[in-house]
Short mmCIF file of C-alpha atoms and ligand atoms in Angstrom, two decimals:
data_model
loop_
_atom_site.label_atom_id
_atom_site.label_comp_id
_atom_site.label_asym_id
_atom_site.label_seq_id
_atom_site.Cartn_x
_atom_site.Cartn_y
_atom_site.Cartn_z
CA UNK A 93 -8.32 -13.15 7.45
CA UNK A 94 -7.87 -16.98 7.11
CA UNK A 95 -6.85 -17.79 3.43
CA UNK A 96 -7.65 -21.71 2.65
CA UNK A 97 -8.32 -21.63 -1.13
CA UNK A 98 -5.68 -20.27 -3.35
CA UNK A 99 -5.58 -19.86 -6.92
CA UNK A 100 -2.20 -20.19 -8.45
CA UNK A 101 -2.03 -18.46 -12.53
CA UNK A 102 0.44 -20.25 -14.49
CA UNK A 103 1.85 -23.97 -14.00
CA UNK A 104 5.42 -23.39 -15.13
CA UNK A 105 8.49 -23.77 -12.88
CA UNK A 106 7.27 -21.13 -10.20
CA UNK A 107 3.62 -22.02 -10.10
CA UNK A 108 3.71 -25.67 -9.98
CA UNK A 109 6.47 -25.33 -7.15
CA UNK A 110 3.62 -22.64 -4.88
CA UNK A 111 0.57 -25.09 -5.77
CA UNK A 112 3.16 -28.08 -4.46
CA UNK A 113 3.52 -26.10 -1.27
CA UNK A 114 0.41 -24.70 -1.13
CA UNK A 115 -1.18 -27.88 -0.97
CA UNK A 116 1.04 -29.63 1.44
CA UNK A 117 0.08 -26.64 3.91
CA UNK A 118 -3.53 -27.89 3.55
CA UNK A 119 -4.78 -25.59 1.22
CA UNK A 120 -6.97 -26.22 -1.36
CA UNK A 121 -5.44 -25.39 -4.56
CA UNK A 122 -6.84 -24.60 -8.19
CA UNK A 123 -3.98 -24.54 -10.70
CA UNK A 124 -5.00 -22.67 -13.81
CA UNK A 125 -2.82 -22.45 -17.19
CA UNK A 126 -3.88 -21.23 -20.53
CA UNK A 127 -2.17 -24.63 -21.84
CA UNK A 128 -3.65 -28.36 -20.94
CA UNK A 129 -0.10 -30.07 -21.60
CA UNK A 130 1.43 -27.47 -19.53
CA UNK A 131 -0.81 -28.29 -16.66
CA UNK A 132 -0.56 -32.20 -17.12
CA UNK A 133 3.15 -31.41 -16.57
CA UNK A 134 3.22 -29.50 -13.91
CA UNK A 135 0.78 -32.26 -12.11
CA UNK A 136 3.73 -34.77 -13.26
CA UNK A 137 6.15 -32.82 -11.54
CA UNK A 138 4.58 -32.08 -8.95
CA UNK A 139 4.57 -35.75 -7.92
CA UNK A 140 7.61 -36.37 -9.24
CA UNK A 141 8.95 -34.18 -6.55
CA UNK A 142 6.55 -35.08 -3.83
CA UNK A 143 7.95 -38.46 -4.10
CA UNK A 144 11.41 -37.38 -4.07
CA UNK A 145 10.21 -35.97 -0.59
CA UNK A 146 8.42 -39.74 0.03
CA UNK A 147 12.06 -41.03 -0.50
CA UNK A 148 13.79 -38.75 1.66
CA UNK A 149 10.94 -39.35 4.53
CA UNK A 150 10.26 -35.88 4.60
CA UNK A 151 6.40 -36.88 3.78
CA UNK A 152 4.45 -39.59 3.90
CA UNK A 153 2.88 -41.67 1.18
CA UNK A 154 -0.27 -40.54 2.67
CA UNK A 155 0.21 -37.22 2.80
CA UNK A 156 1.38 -36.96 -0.88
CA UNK A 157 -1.72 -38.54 -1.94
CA UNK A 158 -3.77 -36.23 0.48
CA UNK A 159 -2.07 -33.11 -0.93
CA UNK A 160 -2.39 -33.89 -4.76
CA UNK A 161 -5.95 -34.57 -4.19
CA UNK A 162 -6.27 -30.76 -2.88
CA UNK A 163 -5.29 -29.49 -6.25
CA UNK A 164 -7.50 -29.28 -9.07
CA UNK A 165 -6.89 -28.05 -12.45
CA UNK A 166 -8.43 -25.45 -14.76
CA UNK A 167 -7.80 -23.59 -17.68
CA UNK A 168 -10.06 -21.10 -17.11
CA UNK A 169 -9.07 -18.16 -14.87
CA UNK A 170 -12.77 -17.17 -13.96
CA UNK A 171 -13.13 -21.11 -13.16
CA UNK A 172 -9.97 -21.06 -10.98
CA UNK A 173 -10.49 -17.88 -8.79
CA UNK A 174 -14.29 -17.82 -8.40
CA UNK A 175 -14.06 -19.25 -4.48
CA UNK A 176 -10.48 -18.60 -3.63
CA UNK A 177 -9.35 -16.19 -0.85
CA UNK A 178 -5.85 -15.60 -2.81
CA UNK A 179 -4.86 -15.96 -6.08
CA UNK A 180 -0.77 -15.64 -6.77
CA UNK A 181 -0.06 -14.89 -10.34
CA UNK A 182 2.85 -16.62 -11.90
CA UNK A 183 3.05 -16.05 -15.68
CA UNK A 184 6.23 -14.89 -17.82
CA UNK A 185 7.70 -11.70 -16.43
CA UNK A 186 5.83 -9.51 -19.00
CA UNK A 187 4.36 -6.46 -17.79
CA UNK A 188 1.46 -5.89 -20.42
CA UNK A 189 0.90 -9.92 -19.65
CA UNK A 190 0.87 -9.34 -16.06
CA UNK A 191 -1.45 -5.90 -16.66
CA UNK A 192 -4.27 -7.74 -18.74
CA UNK A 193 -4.22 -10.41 -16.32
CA UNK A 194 -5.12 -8.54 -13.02
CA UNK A 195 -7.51 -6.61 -14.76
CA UNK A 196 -9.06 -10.27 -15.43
CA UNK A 197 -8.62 -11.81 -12.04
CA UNK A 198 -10.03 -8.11 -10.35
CA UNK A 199 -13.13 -9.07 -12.43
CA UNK A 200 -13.72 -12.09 -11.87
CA UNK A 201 -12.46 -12.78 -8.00
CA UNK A 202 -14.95 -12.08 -5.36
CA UNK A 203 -14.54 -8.63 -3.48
CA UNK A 204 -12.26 -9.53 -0.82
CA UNK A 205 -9.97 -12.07 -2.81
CA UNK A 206 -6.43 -10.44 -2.47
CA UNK A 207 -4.14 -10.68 -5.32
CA UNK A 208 -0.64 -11.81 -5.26
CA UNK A 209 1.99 -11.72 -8.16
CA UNK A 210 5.12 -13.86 -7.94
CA UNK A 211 6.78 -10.76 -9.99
CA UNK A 212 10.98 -11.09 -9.90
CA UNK A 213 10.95 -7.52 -10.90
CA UNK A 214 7.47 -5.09 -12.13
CA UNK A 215 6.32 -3.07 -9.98
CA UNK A 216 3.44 -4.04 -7.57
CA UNK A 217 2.09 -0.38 -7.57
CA UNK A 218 1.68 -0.46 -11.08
CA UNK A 219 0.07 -3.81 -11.44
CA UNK A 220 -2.33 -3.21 -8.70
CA UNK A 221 -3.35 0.10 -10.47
CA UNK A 222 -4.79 -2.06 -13.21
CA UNK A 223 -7.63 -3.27 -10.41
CA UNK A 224 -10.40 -1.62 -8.87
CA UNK A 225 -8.43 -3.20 -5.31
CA UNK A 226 -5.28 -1.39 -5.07
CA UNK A 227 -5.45 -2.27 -1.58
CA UNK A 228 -5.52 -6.14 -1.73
CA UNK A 229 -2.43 -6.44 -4.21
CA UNK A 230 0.26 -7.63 -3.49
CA UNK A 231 3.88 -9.22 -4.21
CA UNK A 232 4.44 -12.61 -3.37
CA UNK A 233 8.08 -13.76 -4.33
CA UNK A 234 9.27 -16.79 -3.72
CA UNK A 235 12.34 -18.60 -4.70
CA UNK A 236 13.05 -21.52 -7.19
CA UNK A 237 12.89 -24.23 -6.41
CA UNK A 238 9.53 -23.55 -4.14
CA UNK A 239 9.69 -26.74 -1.98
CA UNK A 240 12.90 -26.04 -0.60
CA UNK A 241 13.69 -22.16 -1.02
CA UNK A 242 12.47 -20.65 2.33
CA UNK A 243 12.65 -16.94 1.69
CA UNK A 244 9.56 -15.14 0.82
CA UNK A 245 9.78 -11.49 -0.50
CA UNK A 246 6.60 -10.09 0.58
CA UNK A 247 6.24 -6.84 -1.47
CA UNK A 248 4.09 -3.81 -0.66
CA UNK A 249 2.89 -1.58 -3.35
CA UNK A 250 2.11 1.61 -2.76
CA UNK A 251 -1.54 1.31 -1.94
CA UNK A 252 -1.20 -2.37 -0.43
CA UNK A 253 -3.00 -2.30 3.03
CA UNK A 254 -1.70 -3.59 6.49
CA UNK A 255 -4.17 -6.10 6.25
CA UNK A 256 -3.52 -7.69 3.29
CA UNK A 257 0.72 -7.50 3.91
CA UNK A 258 -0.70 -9.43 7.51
CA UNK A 259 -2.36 -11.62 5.88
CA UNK A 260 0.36 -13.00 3.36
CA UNK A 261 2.75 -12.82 5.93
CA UNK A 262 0.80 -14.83 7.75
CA UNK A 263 0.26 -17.14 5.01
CA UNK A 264 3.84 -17.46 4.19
CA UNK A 265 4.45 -18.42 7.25
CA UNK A 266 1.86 -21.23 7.84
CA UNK A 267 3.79 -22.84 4.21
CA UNK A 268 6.78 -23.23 6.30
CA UNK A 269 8.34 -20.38 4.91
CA UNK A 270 10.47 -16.96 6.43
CA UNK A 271 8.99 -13.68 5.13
CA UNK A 272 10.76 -10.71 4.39
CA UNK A 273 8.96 -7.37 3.65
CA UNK A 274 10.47 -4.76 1.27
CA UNK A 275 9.04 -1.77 -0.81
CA UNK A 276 8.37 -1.66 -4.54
CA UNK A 277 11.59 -0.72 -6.29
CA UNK A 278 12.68 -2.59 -9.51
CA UNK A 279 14.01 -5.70 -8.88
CA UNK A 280 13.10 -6.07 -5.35
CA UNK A 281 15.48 -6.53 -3.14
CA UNK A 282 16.40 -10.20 -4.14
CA UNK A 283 16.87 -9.11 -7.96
CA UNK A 284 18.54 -5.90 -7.81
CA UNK A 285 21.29 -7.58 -6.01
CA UNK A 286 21.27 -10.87 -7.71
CA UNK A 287 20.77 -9.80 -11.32
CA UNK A 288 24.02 -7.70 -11.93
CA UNK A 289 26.01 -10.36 -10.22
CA UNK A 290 24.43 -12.90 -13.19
CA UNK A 291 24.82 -10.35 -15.74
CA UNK A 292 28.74 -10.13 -15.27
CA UNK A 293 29.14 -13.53 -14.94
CA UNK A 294 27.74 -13.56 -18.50
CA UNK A 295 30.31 -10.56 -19.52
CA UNK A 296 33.28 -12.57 -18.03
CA UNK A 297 32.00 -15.63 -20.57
CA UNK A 298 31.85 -13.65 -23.34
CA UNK A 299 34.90 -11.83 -23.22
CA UNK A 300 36.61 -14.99 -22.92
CA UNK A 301 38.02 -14.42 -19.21
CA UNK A 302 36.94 -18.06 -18.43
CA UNK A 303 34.59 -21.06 -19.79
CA UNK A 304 31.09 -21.18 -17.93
CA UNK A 305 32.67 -24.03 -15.61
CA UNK A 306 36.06 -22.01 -14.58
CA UNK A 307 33.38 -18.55 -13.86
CA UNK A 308 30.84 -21.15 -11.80
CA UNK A 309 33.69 -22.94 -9.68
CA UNK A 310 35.21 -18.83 -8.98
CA UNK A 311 32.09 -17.86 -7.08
CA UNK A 312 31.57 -21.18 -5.38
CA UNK A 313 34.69 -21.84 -4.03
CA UNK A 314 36.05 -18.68 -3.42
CA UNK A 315 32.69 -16.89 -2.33
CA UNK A 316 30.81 -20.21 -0.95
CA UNK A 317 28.05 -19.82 -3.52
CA UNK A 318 25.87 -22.93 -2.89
CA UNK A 319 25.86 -22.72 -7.11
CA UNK A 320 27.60 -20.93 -9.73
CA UNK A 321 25.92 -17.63 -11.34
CA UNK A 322 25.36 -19.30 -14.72
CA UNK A 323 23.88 -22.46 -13.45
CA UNK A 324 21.84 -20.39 -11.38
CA UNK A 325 21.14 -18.47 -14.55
CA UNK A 326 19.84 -21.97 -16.33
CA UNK A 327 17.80 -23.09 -13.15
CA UNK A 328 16.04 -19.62 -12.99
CA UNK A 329 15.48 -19.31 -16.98
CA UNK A 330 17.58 -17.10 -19.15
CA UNK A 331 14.02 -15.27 -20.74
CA UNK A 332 13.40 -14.59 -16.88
CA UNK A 333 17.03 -13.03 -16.20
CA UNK A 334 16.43 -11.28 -19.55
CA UNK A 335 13.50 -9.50 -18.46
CA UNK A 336 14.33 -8.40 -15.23
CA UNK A 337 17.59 -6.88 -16.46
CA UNK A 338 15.79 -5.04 -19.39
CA UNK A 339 12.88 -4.05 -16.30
CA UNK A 340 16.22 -2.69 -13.93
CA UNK A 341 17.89 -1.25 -16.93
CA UNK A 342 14.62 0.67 -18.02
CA UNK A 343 13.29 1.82 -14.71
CA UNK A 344 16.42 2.47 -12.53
CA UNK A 345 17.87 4.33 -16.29
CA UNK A 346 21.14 2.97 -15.11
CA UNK A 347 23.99 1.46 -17.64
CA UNK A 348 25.75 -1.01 -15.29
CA UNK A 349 22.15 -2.77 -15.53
CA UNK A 350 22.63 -3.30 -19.06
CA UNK A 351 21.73 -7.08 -20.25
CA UNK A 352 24.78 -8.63 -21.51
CA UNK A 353 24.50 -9.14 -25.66
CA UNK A 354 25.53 -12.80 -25.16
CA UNK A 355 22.18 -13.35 -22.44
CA UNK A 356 20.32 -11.87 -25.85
CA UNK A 357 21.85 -14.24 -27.91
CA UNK A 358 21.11 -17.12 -25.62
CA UNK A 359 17.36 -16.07 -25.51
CA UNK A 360 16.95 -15.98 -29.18
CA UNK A 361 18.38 -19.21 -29.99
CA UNK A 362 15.77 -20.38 -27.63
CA UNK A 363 18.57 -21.42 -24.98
CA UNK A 364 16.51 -20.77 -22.17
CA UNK A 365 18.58 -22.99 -19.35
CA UNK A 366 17.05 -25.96 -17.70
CA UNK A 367 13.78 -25.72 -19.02
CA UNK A 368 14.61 -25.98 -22.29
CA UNK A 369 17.77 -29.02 -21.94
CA UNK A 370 20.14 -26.30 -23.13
CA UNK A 371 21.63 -23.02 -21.51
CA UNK A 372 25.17 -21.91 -20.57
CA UNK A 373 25.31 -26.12 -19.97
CA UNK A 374 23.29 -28.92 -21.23
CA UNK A 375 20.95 -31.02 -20.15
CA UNK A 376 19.47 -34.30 -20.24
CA UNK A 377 15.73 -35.22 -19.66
P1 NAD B 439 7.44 -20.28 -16.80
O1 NAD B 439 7.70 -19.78 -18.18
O2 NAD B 439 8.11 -21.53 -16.34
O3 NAD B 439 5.84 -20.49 -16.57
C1 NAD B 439 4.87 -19.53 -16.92
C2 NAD B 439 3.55 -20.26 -17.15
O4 NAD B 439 2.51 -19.28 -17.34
C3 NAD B 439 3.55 -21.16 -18.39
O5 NAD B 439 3.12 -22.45 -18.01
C4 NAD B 439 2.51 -20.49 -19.32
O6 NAD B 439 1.77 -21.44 -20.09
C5 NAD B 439 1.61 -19.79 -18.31
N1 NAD B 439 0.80 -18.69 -18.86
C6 NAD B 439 1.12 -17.81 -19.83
N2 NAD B 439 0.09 -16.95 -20.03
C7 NAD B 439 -0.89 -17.30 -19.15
C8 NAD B 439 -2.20 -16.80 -18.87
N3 NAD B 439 -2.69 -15.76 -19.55
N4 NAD B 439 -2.93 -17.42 -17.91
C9 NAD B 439 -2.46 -18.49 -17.23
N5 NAD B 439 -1.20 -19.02 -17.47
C10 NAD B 439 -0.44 -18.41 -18.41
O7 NAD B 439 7.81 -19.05 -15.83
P2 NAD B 439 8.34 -19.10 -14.31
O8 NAD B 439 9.82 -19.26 -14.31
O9 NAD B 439 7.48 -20.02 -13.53
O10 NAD B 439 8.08 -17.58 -13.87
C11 NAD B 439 6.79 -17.12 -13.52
C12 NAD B 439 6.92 -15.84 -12.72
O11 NAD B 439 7.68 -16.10 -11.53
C13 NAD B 439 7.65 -14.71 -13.45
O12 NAD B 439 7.08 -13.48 -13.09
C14 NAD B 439 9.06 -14.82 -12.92
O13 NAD B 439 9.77 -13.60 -12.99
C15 NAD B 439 8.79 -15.21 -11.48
N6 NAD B 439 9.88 -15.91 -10.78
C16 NAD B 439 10.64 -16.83 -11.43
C17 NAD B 439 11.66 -17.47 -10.74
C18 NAD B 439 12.48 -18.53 -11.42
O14 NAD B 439 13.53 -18.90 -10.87
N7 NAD B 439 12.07 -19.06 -12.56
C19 NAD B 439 11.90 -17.19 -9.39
C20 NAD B 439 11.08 -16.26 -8.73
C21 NAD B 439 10.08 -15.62 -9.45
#
């Protein structure tokens, strides 16, 4: 199966990073978001980071303005997936969100579209149980930030066919990316390891065994961490971390997965890292 067209759901950090890929593979892209400023921005960053490519001579003027061309904007999900081979799903790790919106994209993709979710942590099986295609779902992880993260967690669901894992992999591939394929267990592979390493570097900055820099320094230094837990906690989103802790803590019914009250805190306050200028450190612009 060749897969040209791709829809990509949701033009936050993760989806306008796969349409940025996606489209410097070739592909044609349709980016859909239920907000019109939130797609406006992604299109802004999206150039704003193709040019930081331009810069670096990784790409060429040309090529940026050949690839932005190849991605069109919708905020309707029928619009965006009507003609697409693959749509990849990247909306707020909420189940019931995720849930409603396969059911939506099984009805209106064609027959043979396969469906992908970008899911950190909910399980693939139970998402593609929500579709008349169990078969052609799918998970499709990739890493933050997309351009230059080159692992791809390819996850197969229970029902998810050798042709449609093939045909991702493939896929994954062809964006310049290394796949790896895993099973459906909460968390992944990626999360289930990363996750509770995050979580105690929140516990150590609560309990006062060090200030956010002091933890962050630790695990680079002394482990070679390209980047400290927390400010990997800010670049990822602290709502994300949130919910897959509270999806590892509910499904594997284990303690040591419990989110850390001060995480909580962080998320209620609207401290969501990066994103939102302010996490464990602030930011500007
Ligand atoms: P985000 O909050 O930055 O973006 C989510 C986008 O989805 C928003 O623009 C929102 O407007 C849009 N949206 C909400 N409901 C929608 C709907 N019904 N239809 C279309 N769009 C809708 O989130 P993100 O960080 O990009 O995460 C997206 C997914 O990727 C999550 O499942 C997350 O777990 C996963 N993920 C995140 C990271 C990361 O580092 N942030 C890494 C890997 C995977």
């Amino acid at each position: 199966m060749t897969i040209d067209r791709i829809a990509v759901l949701g033009a936050g950090t993760m989806g306008n990073g796969i349409a940025h890929v996606g489209a410097l593979t070739g592909l044609e892209v349709r980016l859909i978001d239920v907000s019109e400023d939130q797609l406006r921005s992604a299109m802004r960053a999206i150039e704003k980071n193709m040019d930081r490519q331009v810069r670096k001579e990784l790409l060429s003027e040309e090529e940026k303005v050949a690839a932005l061309g190849r991605i069109r904007t919708t905020s309707s999900t029928e619009e965006g997936v009507r003609d697409v081979e693959l749509a990849v799903e990247a909306v707020p790790e909420k189940a019931e969100l995720k849930y409603e919106i396969f059911s939506a994209l099984d009805r209106a993709a064609a027959e043979g579209t396969i469906l992908a979710s970008n899911t950190s942590s909910i399980s693939i099986t139970e998402i593609a149980a929500r579709t008349g295609r169990p078969d052609r779902v799918v998970g499709m992880h990739f890493m933050n930030p997309v351009p230059v993260m080159k692992l791809v967690e390819v996850i197969r669901g229970l029902a998810t066919s050798d042709t449609t894992t093939e045909a991702v992999l493939e896929l994954a591939r062809r964006m310049g990316k290394t796949p790896v394929e895993v099973n459906d267990f909460p968390g992944f592979v990626s999360n289930r390891v990363l996750m509770p390493m995050i979580n105690e570097a929140v516990f150590c900055l609560m309990e006062g065994v060090g200030e956010a820099e002091a933890i962050d320094t630790v695990m680079k230094l002394g482990m070679n961490h390209p980047m400290g837990p927390l400010a990997l906690a800010d670049l990822i989103g602290l709502d994300t971390c949130l919910s897959i802790l509270e999806v590892l803590h509910r499904e594997l019914g284990d303690d040591r997965y419990r989110p850390c009250p001060l995480l909580r805190k962080h998320v209620a306050a609207g401290w969501l890292g990066r994103k939102a200028g302010r996490g464990f450190y602030t930011y500007d612009g």
